[in-house]
Each structure stands twice: as structure tokens, then as C-alpha cells.
C-alpha positions as YAML, in Angstrom:
chain: A
units: angstrom
residues:
- id: 1
  name: MET
  ca: [-7.13, 0.94, 22.54]
- id: 2
  name: ARG
  ca: [-4.92, 3.29, 20.58]
- id: 3
  name: VAL
  ca: [-2.68, 1.59, 18.06]
- id: 4
  name: LYS
  ca: [0.71, 3.08, 17.37]
- id: 5
  name: ARG
  ca: [1.62, 3.76, 13.77]
- id: 6
  name: VAL
  ca: [4.08, 1.30, 12.28]
- id: 7
  name: ILE
  ca: [7.39, 3.03, 11.69]
- id: 8
  name: GLY
  ca: [10.41, 1.00, 10.60]
- id: 9
  name: GLY
  ca: [13.91, 1.35, 12.00]
- id: 10
  name: ALA
  ca: [15.64, 0.03, 15.08]
- id: 11
  name: LEU
  ca: [15.40, 1.86, 18.37]
- id: 12
  name: ALA
  ca: [18.48, 3.74, 19.42]
- id: 13
  name: GLY
  ca: [19.76, 5.21, 22.65]
- id: 14
  name: ALA
  ca: [18.65, 2.65, 25.25]
- id: 15
  name: ALA
  ca: [18.58, 4.35, 28.68]
- id: 16
  name: VAL
  ca: [20.82, 3.16, 31.50]
- id: 17
  name: LEU
  ca: [18.97, 3.05, 34.78]
- id: 18
  name: VAL
  ca: [20.99, 3.24, 38.04]
- id: 19
  name: PRO
  ca: [18.86, 2.57, 41.13]
- id: 20
  name: ALA
  ca: [19.55, 4.68, 44.24]
- id: 21
  name: VAL
  ca: [21.37, 2.83, 47.07]
- id: 22
  name: ALA
  ca: [20.31, 3.68, 50.62]
- id: 23
  name: CYS
  ca: [23.12, 3.75, 53.22]
- id: 24
  name: SER
  ca: [22.66, 3.17, 56.96]
- id: 25
  name: SER
  ca: [25.15, 3.32, 59.85]
- id: 26
  name: SER
  ca: [25.12, 1.05, 62.90]
- id: 27
  name: GLY
  ca: [26.50, 2.78, 65.98]
- id: 28
  name: GLY
  ca: [27.83, 5.65, 63.88]
- id: 29
  name: GLY
  ca: [31.12, 3.83, 63.20]
- id: 30
  name: ALA
  ca: [32.97, 2.83, 60.05]
- id: 31
  name: ARG
  ca: [32.16, -0.36, 58.12]
- id: 32
  name: PRO
  ca: [33.67, -3.39, 59.90]
- id: 33
  name: ALA
  ca: [36.85, -4.76, 58.36]
- id: 34
  name: GLY
  ca: [36.28, -7.47, 55.80]
- id: 35
  name: GLU
  ca: [32.71, -6.42, 55.05]
- id: 36
  name: SER
  ca: [32.33, -5.50, 51.41]
- id: 37
  name: ALA
  ca: [29.93, -2.94, 50.07]
- id: 38
  name: ALA
  ca: [26.78, -4.19, 48.35]
- id: 39
  name: PRO
  ca: [27.27, -4.15, 44.58]
- id: 40
  name: VAL
  ca: [25.56, -1.39, 42.63]
- id: 41
  name: GLU
  ca: [23.54, -2.95, 39.83]
- id: 42
  name: SER
  ca: [22.76, -1.21, 36.56]
- id: 43
  name: SER
  ca: [19.87, -2.20, 34.33]
- id: 44
  name: THR
  ca: [20.26, -1.81, 30.58]
- id: 45
  name: PRO
  ca: [17.26, -2.90, 28.54]
- id: 46
  name: ALA
  ca: [18.19, -5.47, 25.92]
- id: 47
  name: PRO
  ca: [17.76, -4.17, 22.39]
- id: 48
  name: SER
  ca: [14.67, -5.46, 20.62]
- id: 49
  name: SER
  ca: [15.39, -8.50, 18.48]
- id: 50
  name: ALA
  ca: [12.27, -7.98, 16.37]
- id: 51
  name: PRO
  ca: [13.06, -6.84, 12.82]
- id: 52
  name: PRO
  ca: [11.56, -3.55, 11.61]
- id: 53
  name: GLU
  ca: [8.17, -3.69, 9.94]
- id: 54
  name: HIS
  ca: [7.39, -2.51, 6.44]
- id: 55
  name: PRO
  ca: [5.19, 0.62, 6.40]
- id: 56
  name: PHE
  ca: [3.08, -0.72, 3.51]
- id: 57
  name: THR
  ca: [2.39, -4.23, 4.86]
- id: 58
  name: GLY
  ca: [3.29, -4.35, 8.56]
- id: 59
  name: GLN
  ca: [5.41, -7.43, 7.88]
- id: 60
  name: PRO
  ca: [9.05, -7.89, 9.00]
- id: 61
  name: VAL
  ca: [11.59, -6.55, 6.54]
- id: 62
  name: ALA
  ca: [15.38, -6.44, 6.64]
- id: 63
  name: ALA
  ca: [15.66, -3.09, 4.87]
- id: 64
  name: ARG
  ca: [13.50, -0.56, 3.11]
- id: 65
  name: ARG
  ca: [13.79, -0.55, -0.65]
- id: 66
  name: PRO
  ca: [12.83, 1.97, -3.36]
- id: 67
  name: VAL
  ca: [9.18, 2.29, -4.34]
- id: 68
  name: LEU
  ca: [8.02, 1.29, -7.82]
- id: 69
  name: ALA
  ca: [4.46, 1.83, -9.07]
- id: 70
  name: VAL
  ca: [3.23, 0.03, -12.19]
- id: 71
  name: LYS
  ca: [0.04, 0.67, -14.17]
- id: 72
  name: ILE
  ca: [-1.58, -2.67, -15.02]
- id: 73
  name: GLU
  ca: [-4.43, -3.64, -17.32]
- id: 74
  name: ASN
  ca: [-7.57, -4.81, -15.53]
- id: 75
  name: THR
  ca: [-10.00, -5.92, -18.22]
- id: 76
  name: HIS
  ca: [-10.69, -9.50, -19.26]
- id: 77
  name: ALA
  ca: [-8.55, -9.10, -22.40]
- id: 78
  name: GLY
  ca: [-5.43, -8.45, -20.31]
- id: 79
  name: LYS
  ca: [-5.80, -11.27, -17.81]
- id: 80
  name: PRO
  ca: [-4.28, -13.13, -16.12]
- id: 81
  name: GLN
  ca: [-2.02, -10.41, -14.75]
- id: 82
  name: MET
  ca: [1.56, -11.07, -13.73]
- id: 83
  name: GLY
  ca: [3.28, -9.68, -10.63]
- id: 84
  name: VAL
  ca: [0.18, -8.31, -8.90]
- id: 85
  name: ARG
  ca: [0.25, -10.92, -6.14]
- id: 86
  name: SER
  ca: [3.73, -9.67, -5.09]
- id: 87
  name: ALA
  ca: [2.67, -6.03, -4.72]
- id: 88
  name: ASP
  ca: [2.56, -4.39, -1.30]
- id: 89
  name: LEU
  ca: [-0.36, -2.19, -2.29]
- id: 90
  name: VAL
  ca: [-2.87, -2.46, -5.12]
- id: 91
  name: PHE
  ca: [-4.94, 0.60, -6.03]
- id: 92
  name: VAL
  ca: [-8.09, 0.16, -8.12]
- id: 93
  name: GLU
  ca: [-8.95, 3.27, -10.15]
- id: 94
  name: GLN
  ca: [-11.86, 4.07, -12.43]
- id: 95
  name: VAL
  ca: [-10.92, 4.96, -16.01]
- id: 96
  name: GLU
  ca: [-12.82, 5.76, -19.20]
- id: 97
  name: GLY
  ca: [-15.97, 3.86, -20.05]
- id: 98
  name: GLY
  ca: [-16.65, 2.96, -16.43]
- id: 99
  name: LEU
  ca: [-13.86, 0.36, -16.43]
- id: 100
  name: THR
  ca: [-10.95, 0.09, -13.98]
- id: 101
  name: ARG
  ca: [-7.18, -0.08, -14.04]
- id: 102
  name: LEU
  ca: [-4.71, -1.12, -11.34]
- id: 103
  name: MET
  ca: [-1.72, 0.69, -9.92]
- id: 104
  name: ALA
  ca: [0.44, -1.91, -8.17]
- id: 105
  name: VAL
  ca: [3.03, -0.57, -5.72]
- id: 106
  name: PHE
  ca: [6.14, -2.65, -5.04]
- id: 107
  name: SER
  ca: [8.88, -2.27, -2.44]
- id: 108
  name: SER
  ca: [9.26, -5.18, -0.02]
- id: 109
  name: LYS
  ca: [8.97, -7.86, -2.73]
- id: 110
  name: ILE
  ca: [9.99, -7.53, -6.35]
- id: 111
  name: PRO
  ca: [8.61, -10.04, -8.88]
- id: 112
  name: ALA
  ca: [10.67, -10.93, -11.93]
- id: 113
  name: LYS
  ca: [8.06, -9.69, -14.42]
- id: 114
  name: VAL
  ca: [4.97, -7.53, -14.29]
- id: 115
  name: GLY
  ca: [2.18, -6.75, -16.70]
- id: 116
  name: PRO
  ca: [0.36, -6.14, -18.91]
- id: 117
  name: VAL
  ca: [1.69, -2.60, -18.50]
- id: 118
  name: ARG
  ca: [-0.75, 0.08, -19.64]
- id: 119
  name: SER
  ca: [-1.02, 3.85, -19.79]
- id: 120
  name: ALA
  ca: [-1.14, 6.26, -16.85]
- id: 121
  name: ARG
  ca: [-4.01, 8.53, -15.83]
- id: 122
  name: ILE
  ca: [-4.27, 11.94, -14.20]
- id: 123
  name: SER
  ca: [-5.39, 10.43, -10.87]
- id: 124
  name: ASP
  ca: [-2.03, 8.63, -10.62]
- id: 125
  name: LEU
  ca: [-0.21, 11.95, -10.45]
- id: 126
  name: HIS
  ca: [-2.30, 12.93, -7.42]
- id: 127
  name: LEU
  ca: [-1.79, 9.61, -5.61]
- id: 128
  name: LEU
  ca: [1.97, 9.18, -6.04]
- id: 129
  name: PRO
  ca: [3.29, 12.19, -4.03]
- id: 130
  name: MET
  ca: [2.47, 10.36, -0.77]
- id: 131
  name: PHE
  ca: [5.36, 7.99, -1.59]
- id: 132
  name: GLY
  ca: [7.87, 10.80, -2.08]
- id: 133
  name: LYS
  ca: [9.36, 10.42, -5.55]
- id: 134
  name: PRO
  ca: [8.81, 6.81, -6.68]
- id: 135
  name: GLY
  ca: [9.39, 5.22, -10.06]
- id: 136
  name: LEU
  ca: [6.31, 4.97, -12.30]
- id: 137
  name: ALA
  ca: [6.12, 2.34, -15.03]
- id: 138
  name: TYR
  ca: [3.48, 2.86, -17.71]
- id: 139
  name: SER
  ca: [3.04, 2.57, -21.46]
- id: 140
  name: GLY
  ca: [2.21, 6.15, -22.39]
- id: 141
  name: VAL
  ca: [-0.10, 9.07, -21.70]
- id: 142
  name: GLN
  ca: [-2.17, 11.51, -23.70]
- id: 143
  name: SER
  ca: [-0.05, 14.23, -25.25]
- id: 144
  name: LYS
  ca: [-1.71, 16.89, -23.07]
- id: 145
  name: MET
  ca: [-0.57, 15.01, -19.97]
- id: 146
  name: ILE
  ca: [3.12, 14.86, -20.89]
- id: 147
  name: PRO
  ca: [4.00, 18.24, -19.27]
- id: 148
  name: LEU
  ca: [2.18, 17.18, -16.10]
- id: 149
  name: VAL
  ca: [4.09, 13.90, -15.93]
- id: 150
  name: ARG
  ca: [7.38, 15.75, -16.38]
- id: 151
  name: ALA
  ca: [6.49, 18.09, -13.51]
- id: 152
  name: ALA
  ca: [5.17, 15.35, -11.22]
- id: 153
  name: SER
  ca: [6.90, 13.88, -8.17]
- id: 154
  name: LEU
  ca: [8.05, 10.67, -9.88]
- id: 155
  name: TYR
  ca: [10.80, 9.04, -11.90]
- id: 156
  name: ASP
  ca: [9.56, 8.18, -15.37]
- id: 157
  name: VAL
  ca: [10.37, 4.57, -16.23]
- id: 158
  name: SER
  ca: [7.82, 4.19, -19.00]
- id: 159
  name: ASP
  ca: [8.46, 2.17, -22.15]
- id: 160
  name: SER
  ca: [9.63, 5.42, -23.78]
- id: 161
  name: ALA
  ca: [11.99, 6.46, -20.98]
- id: 162
  name: ALA
  ca: [13.35, 2.97, -20.16]
- id: 163
  name: PRO
  ca: [12.70, 0.85, -23.28]
- id: 164
  name: ARG
  ca: [15.22, -1.86, -22.37]
- id: 165
  name: ALA
  ca: [13.12, -2.80, -19.34]
- id: 166
  name: TYR
  ca: [10.17, -3.83, -21.53]
- id: 167
  name: PHE
  ca: [9.41, -6.79, -23.75]
- id: 168
  name: ARG
  ca: [6.52, -8.40, -25.62]
- id: 169
  name: GLN
  ca: [5.18, -11.47, -23.84]
- id: 170
  name: PRO
  ca: [4.69, -14.47, -26.17]
- id: 171
  name: GLY
  ca: [1.14, -15.77, -26.37]
- id: 172
  name: ARG
  ca: [-0.44, -12.36, -25.76]
- id: 173
  name: VAL
  ca: [-1.84, -9.90, -28.29]
- id: 174
  name: ALA
  ca: [-1.16, -6.17, -28.43]
- id: 175
  name: PRO
  ca: [-1.69, -3.96, -26.53]
- id: 176
  name: TYR
  ca: [-1.97, -6.56, -23.76]
- id: 177
  name: ASN
  ca: [1.43, -8.14, -24.41]
- id: 178
  name: LEU
  ca: [3.66, -5.36, -23.03]
- id: 179
  name: PHE
  ca: [5.43, -6.60, -19.90]
- id: 180
  name: ALA
  ca: [8.41, -5.33, -17.93]
- id: 181
  name: ASP
  ca: [11.42, -6.64, -16.04]
- id: 182
  name: THR
  ca: [10.93, -5.03, -12.64]
- id: 183
  name: ARG
  ca: [14.59, -5.15, -11.67]
- id: 184
  name: LYS
  ca: [15.47, -3.19, -14.81]
- id: 185
  name: LEU
  ca: [12.73, -0.69, -13.98]
- id: 186
  name: ILE
  ca: [14.21, -0.13, -10.52]
- id: 187
  name: ALA
  ca: [17.71, 0.16, -11.99]
- id: 188
  name: ALA
  ca: [16.41, 2.88, -14.32]
- id: 189
  name: ALA
  ca: [15.33, 4.96, -11.31]
- id: 190
  name: PRO
  ca: [18.13, 4.47, -8.76]
- id: 191
  name: LYS
  ca: [17.16, 7.56, -6.75]
- id: 192
  name: SER
  ca: [13.55, 6.56, -6.18]
- id: 193
  name: THR
  ca: [12.33, 7.23, -2.65]
- id: 194
  name: LYS
  ca: [12.52, 4.28, -0.29]
- id: 195
  name: ALA
  ca: [9.36, 3.07, 1.42]
- id: 196
  name: LYS
  ca: [8.21, 5.41, 4.19]
- id: 197
  name: ASP
  ca: [5.24, 5.89, 6.48]
- id: 198
  name: ILE
  ca: [2.08, 6.63, 4.47]
- id: 199
  name: GLY
  ca: [-0.39, 6.59, 7.33]
- id: 200
  name: LEU
  ca: [-1.24, 2.90, 7.61]
- id: 201
  name: VAL
  ca: [-1.21, 0.96, 10.89]
- id: 202
  name: PHE
  ca: [-1.19, -2.82, 11.39]
- id: 203
  name: ALA
  ca: [-1.97, -5.28, 14.17]
- id: 204
  name: ASP
  ca: [-2.13, -9.05, 14.50]
- id: 205
  name: GLU
  ca: [-5.49, -9.01, 16.26]
- id: 206
  name: ALA
  ca: [-8.63, -7.64, 14.65]
- id: 207
  name: PRO
  ca: [-10.02, -4.66, 16.56]
- id: 208
  name: ALA
  ca: [-13.47, -4.56, 18.11]
- id: 209
  name: GLY
  ca: [-16.35, -2.98, 16.24]
- id: 210
  name: GLY
  ca: [-16.45, -5.08, 13.07]
- id: 211
  name: LYS
  ca: [-19.47, -6.93, 11.74]
- id: 212
  name: PRO
  ca: [-19.13, -10.47, 10.34]
- id: 213
  name: ARG
  ca: [-19.12, -10.44, 6.55]
- id: 214
  name: THR
  ca: [-18.48, -13.22, 4.06]
- id: 215
  name: SER
  ca: [-18.39, -11.06, 0.92]
- id: 216
  name: PHE
  ca: [-18.50, -7.45, -0.19]
- id: 217
  name: SER
  ca: [-19.16, -6.02, -3.65]
- id: 218
  name: VAL
  ca: [-18.12, -2.73, -5.24]
- id: 219
  name: ARG
  ca: [-19.77, -1.51, -8.43]
- id: 220
  name: TYR
  ca: [-18.39, 0.74, -11.13]
- id: 221
  name: PRO
  ca: [-20.42, 1.82, -14.19]
- id: 222
  name: ALA
  ca: [-18.97, -1.05, -16.27]
- id: 223
  name: ALA
  ca: [-17.26, -3.32, -13.71]
- id: 224
  name: ARG
  ca: [-18.10, -5.11, -10.48]
- id: 225
  name: PHE
  ca: [-15.69, -6.42, -7.85]
- id: 226
  name: THR
  ca: [-16.58, -9.04, -5.26]
- id: 227
  name: PHE
  ca: [-14.29, -9.80, -2.33]
- id: 228
  name: THR
  ca: [-15.02, -13.11, -0.60]
- id: 229
  name: TRP
  ca: [-13.49, -14.09, 2.74]
- id: 230
  name: SER
  ca: [-11.49, -17.32, 2.83]
- id: 231
  name: ALA
  ca: [-10.95, -18.46, 6.41]
- id: 232
  name: ALA
  ca: [-8.60, -21.19, 5.15]
- id: 233
  name: GLN
  ca: [-6.34, -18.72, 3.32]
- id: 234
  name: LYS
  ca: [-7.00, -15.78, 5.67]
- id: 235
  name: ARG
  ca: [-7.51, -13.55, 2.64]
- id: 236
  name: TRP
  ca: [-10.28, -11.81, 0.77]
- id: 237
  name: LEU
  ca: [-10.33, -13.45, -2.65]
- id: 238
  name: VAL
  ca: [-10.91, -11.17, -5.63]
- id: 239
  name: ALA
  ca: [-13.47, -11.74, -8.37]
- id: 240
  name: GLN
  ca: [-14.48, -9.38, -11.13]
- id: 241
  name: ASP
  ca: [-17.70, -9.48, -13.13]
- id: 242
  name: GLY
  ca: [-18.49, -12.88, -11.67]
- id: 243
  name: ALA
  ca: [-15.15, -14.50, -12.58]
- id: 244
  name: LYS
  ca: [-12.27, -15.28, -10.24]
- id: 245
  name: ASP
  ca: [-9.24, -13.03, -10.70]
- id: 246
  name: MET
  ca: [-6.42, -15.49, -11.23]
- id: 247
  name: ALA
  ca: [-2.70, -14.69, -11.15]
- id: 248
  name: ALA
  ca: [-0.52, -15.70, -14.10]
- id: 249
  name: GLU
  ca: [1.80, -17.33, -11.55]
- id: 250
  name: GLY
  ca: [-1.08, -19.44, -10.23]
- id: 251
  name: GLY
  ca: [-3.80, -19.08, -7.62]
- id: 252
  name: GLN
  ca: [-6.50, -16.50, -7.11]
- id: 253
  name: LEU
  ca: [-5.62, -12.91, -6.31]
- id: 254
  name: GLY
  ca: [-6.53, -11.78, -2.83]
- id: 255
  name: ALA
  ca: [-5.34, -9.86, 0.22]
- id: 256
  name: PRO
  ca: [-5.72, -9.94, 4.02]
- id: 257
  name: THR
  ca: [-7.04, -6.36, 3.94]
- id: 258
  name: ILE
  ca: [-9.36, -4.72, 1.43]
- id: 259
  name: VAL
  ca: [-10.15, -1.02, 1.79]
- id: 260
  name: ILE
  ca: [-13.04, 0.56, -0.09]
- id: 261
  name: GLN
  ca: [-12.21, 4.26, -0.05]
- id: 262
  name: TYR
  ca: [-15.19, 6.27, -1.22]
- id: 263
  name: ALA
  ca: [-13.91, 9.38, -2.98]
- id: 264
  name: LYS
  ca: [-15.57, 12.05, -5.08]
- id: 265
  name: THR
  ca: [-15.07, 11.29, -8.76]
- id: 266
  name: THR
  ca: [-15.46, 14.02, -11.38]
- id: 267
  name: ARG
  ca: [-14.72, 14.64, -15.05]
- id: 268
  name: SER
  ca: [-11.13, 15.64, -15.86]
- id: 269
  name: GLN
  ca: [-9.98, 17.64, -18.87]
- id: 270
  name: PHE
  ca: [-8.74, 14.45, -20.55]
- id: 271
  name: HIS
  ca: [-10.64, 11.99, -22.73]
- id: 272
  name: ASP
  ca: [-9.93, 9.07, -25.04]
- id: 273
  name: PHE
  ca: [-10.34, 8.92, -28.82]
- id: 274
  name: THR
  ca: [-14.00, 7.94, -28.46]
- id: 275
  name: GLY
  ca: [-14.74, 11.08, -26.47]
- id: 276
  name: SER
  ca: [-15.13, 9.25, -23.16]
- id: 277
  name: TYR
  ca: [-13.78, 11.45, -20.39]
- id: 278
  name: THR
  ca: [-11.14, 10.34, -17.91]
- id: 279
  name: PRO
  ca: [-12.40, 10.38, -14.32]
- id: 280
  name: LEU
  ca: [-10.50, 12.44, -11.75]
- id: 281
  name: ILE
  ca: [-10.48, 10.81, -8.32]
- id: 282
  name: GLN
  ca: [-10.33, 13.28, -5.42]
- id: 283
  name: SER
  ca: [-7.88, 11.38, -3.19]
- id: 284
  name: THR
  ca: [-7.27, 14.28, -0.79]
- id: 285
  name: GLY
  ca: [-9.68, 15.54, 1.83]
- id: 286
  name: LYS
  ca: [-11.91, 13.35, 3.97]
- id: 287
  name: GLY
  ca: [-14.50, 10.69, 3.41]
- id: 288
  name: ARG
  ca: [-16.07, 7.38, 4.26]
- id: 289
  name: ALA
  ca: [-14.46, 3.97, 3.93]
- id: 290
  name: VAL
  ca: [-15.11, 0.30, 4.61]
- id: 291
  name: VAL
  ca: [-12.22, -1.85, 5.82]
- id: 292
  name: LEU
  ca: [-12.41, -5.62, 5.36]
- id: 293
  name: ARG
  ca: [-10.18, -7.88, 7.46]
- id: 294
  name: ASP
  ca: [-10.50, -11.23, 9.26]
- id: 295
  name: GLY
  ca: [-13.98, -11.90, 7.90]
- id: 296
  name: GLN
  ca: [-15.32, -8.62, 9.28]
- id: 297
  name: ALA
  ca: [-16.35, -5.26, 7.84]
- id: 298
  name: TYR
  ca: [-15.51, -2.02, 9.64]
- id: 299
  name: GLN
  ca: [-17.08, 1.35, 8.98]
- id: 300
  name: ALA
  ca: [-14.24, 3.85, 8.81]
- id: 301
  name: ARG
  ca: [-13.23, 7.38, 7.94]
- id: 302
  name: TRP
  ca: [-10.29, 8.39, 5.76]
- id: 303
  name: SER
  ca: [-8.28, 11.59, 5.79]
- id: 304
  name: ARG
  ca: [-5.50, 12.91, 3.58]
- id: 305
  name: PRO
  ca: [-4.82, 16.61, 4.18]
- id: 306
  name: SER
  ca: [-2.50, 17.08, 1.19]
- id: 307
  name: GLU
  ca: [-1.01, 15.14, -1.70]
- id: 308
  name: GLU
  ca: [2.36, 14.97, 0.04]
- id: 309
  name: GLU
  ca: [0.81, 13.20, 3.02]
- id: 310
  name: GLY
  ca: [-0.45, 9.65, 3.37]
- id: 311
  name: THR
  ca: [-4.01, 8.56, 4.06]
- id: 312
  name: THR
  ca: [-5.09, 7.63, 7.57]
- id: 313
  name: PHE
  ca: [-8.03, 5.34, 8.28]
- id: 314
  name: THR
  ca: [-9.82, 5.66, 11.59]
- id: 315
  name: THR
  ca: [-12.86, 4.40, 13.45]
- id: 316
  name: ALA
  ca: [-15.89, 6.63, 13.97]
- id: 317
  name: ASP
  ca: [-14.38, 7.90, 17.25]
- id: 318
  name: GLY
  ca: [-11.07, 8.81, 15.63]
- id: 319
  name: GLU
  ca: [-8.97, 5.84, 16.72]
- id: 320
  name: PRO
  ca: [-6.53, 4.41, 14.14]
- id: 321
  name: LEU
  ca: [-8.01, 1.35, 12.45]
- id: 322
  name: PRO
  ca: [-5.33, -1.35, 12.15]
- id: 323
  name: PHE
  ca: [-5.08, -3.49, 9.03]
- id: 324
  name: ALA
  ca: [-4.12, -7.15, 8.91]
- id: 325
  name: ARG
  ca: [-0.48, -7.69, 7.99]
- id: 326
  name: GLY
  ca: [0.22, -8.35, 4.34]
- id: 327
  name: GLN
  ca: [-0.91, -7.02, 0.98]
- id: 328
  name: VAL
  ca: [-3.52, -4.25, 1.00]
- id: 329
  name: TRP
  ca: [-5.97, -3.44, -1.79]
- id: 330
  name: ILE
  ca: [-7.31, 0.12, -1.83]
- id: 331
  name: VAL
  ca: [-10.40, 0.31, -4.01]
- id: 332
  name: LEU
  ca: [-11.08, 3.93, -4.95]
- id: 333
  name: ALA
  ca: [-14.79, 4.19, -5.69]
- id: 334
  name: ALA
  ca: [-17.33, 6.97, -6.03]
- id: 335
  name: PRO
  ca: [-20.02, 6.96, -3.31]
- id: 336
  name: LYS
  ca: [-22.41, 6.06, -6.15]
- id: 337
  name: PRO
  ca: [-21.34, 4.66, -9.53]
- id: 338
  name: VAL
  ca: [-20.73, 7.68, -11.74]
- id: 339
  name: GLN
  ca: [-19.84, 8.05, -15.41]
- id: 340
  name: PRO
  ca: [-18.15, 11.48, -15.68]
...
């Protein structure tokens, strides 16, 4: 069964249907006096009362808001993270040393605070164009990357560009104590693109073709994620390196849909002060994916023709693969763990 892509906005221009009325004559004369003509009925479909759905989550939303992406620390030293559970999308990206960092994307829900905010990477600049021109919150980049950030399709709301949006969180140590007021970040980029279709589709019912799965693990050179299905919460709960990923606001992080998008990962021109090179994730092109939803794993294919376009996920026969409604994690992983 083909699933239509979720596109927000109310339907306009309801058609007015006027049925044809057949006329007959008895004895060829005029209509008898006092006999009235049968009324001509028109049928106008009632406008849909269902609210539009958000293109990132498939959930009802009153209006589309600007898109804000935030780079967030993802090592033990920076946990628990704040604001991640409110994100529409959470991207997991490999960084130096085989570790990972998150890029949380917000639009439908905006938490009060988010962090720890950390530095951006070259792969971010290749992912963000699918959102148009969103705001990007981060705590700095290598000097060689500055010209690329300035030329990228984004509004810079880093701690250098929008310092009043940032603060040091008590009880945390640097550099893991830099947090941000998300409303101030959005105010600093008032022209950020509003949420739009990025290729995802959603459905209440799980499609056919999945295989029951209670957990799924993804390995990086120096990190390991495990996603465990909770039938009670209807979410895949996140653990890293054997420990539950807890939110600073309370509860374990998790999402109704987890996507493992296998993408070629190579060495970029950038490296840290230790000489460890920054991975470059090839997020355009085509590849293999695994989609986790409703306690099942689906073998899938992904396609993103260009950086300005979103990523579509399909079954082996090319049918759109619908996600469960709600937060989506997209785990960008090399087909085999690789240390560029």
C-alpha cells in the first residue's frame, strides 16, 4: 500500500458537485398546477477538521515554526543532556576519536534550555541544507571552517554570534557547562526557514515486512548504542556504552522511531589538536538503512539526490516506509566501524 507523504497545510478549493437532474414529460403537457419542481441538491464536502501534521514528526501541529539545530555533547562527561527529549529529530554523527556528537533539530516543541552546547563539524554543513536555512547553535569551529560556515545555508547563532543566548550551567564543569536559552536562539535568527517536507512519511499502523526485534546495537570505533523496545512506553529506549541515556529533565531518552542510516564515512581535511581527523559523512546519494518502530526492524533503502533535498526511506520494492509518529533518531553510521 502506497503511503502519501505528510505535507502540512489545510486543503483549499473544495469542489462543488451538482448532480444532473433527469426530466420526463407525461402526455407531453406542462407540469400540473400546484406541483412543485424537485429541489436540486448540491453536495459540498465538509472541510477536514484534522489539524495539519508536522513534517518532522507526523504529529498534529497548529502552525509550522522556524527550525533550530543545536550541536550537543554526547560523551559521559557531558551527561545528562538537557532539551534532547523535546527535539523533533536527533542526528547521531561520528566525530574525532571514534566518538559521537548529537545534532538536535527543534521546531514543533521548544524547550526552555538546551545543552551542553558543543562545536560544529563539517558534516553538519552538508546535512542542514535540507531544512532550507535554519538556525545553528554551536560553541565554535576550527578556524579553517569559519569561511565554510559563513557560506553555508544557515543562520549562525553560536556563542560568538549570539552571546546573550548562552550561559554557564551551575554544577557543571567546562567545557560541558555551556547551555543556551532556546527562545533567545530563535529570536537571534528571526528569518530561519520554517519546517518543511524533508522526505519523511508517517502512519499510525506499522507496515508489513518487519521482523520482531527487542533491541538493536550500533557500534562506532569508540562508542556503542543500544536501542531497546519498550512496549509499555511505545518507544525505543537509548543506552550508550552499557548505560541508560537519561535526560536532565528526568526519564530515559528514547523515540518511537530509530533509523540507522548507513553512510560512507571518510577522512575530511579537518583534525583536532591531537591530530585525530574529523570524519566526513556522505549524507547524499543512496544506501542501506534499518528502521526500528513498534518492536520491529525493517530493512530499508535511503536516497538523497542533493544536499538541498530531504532523505527518503523506502522498502526494498521502492514503497515509502512510514515512521511511527513522534520523535525520530537518525543514527548516521559507517557500514563498518571506521576510524578515518
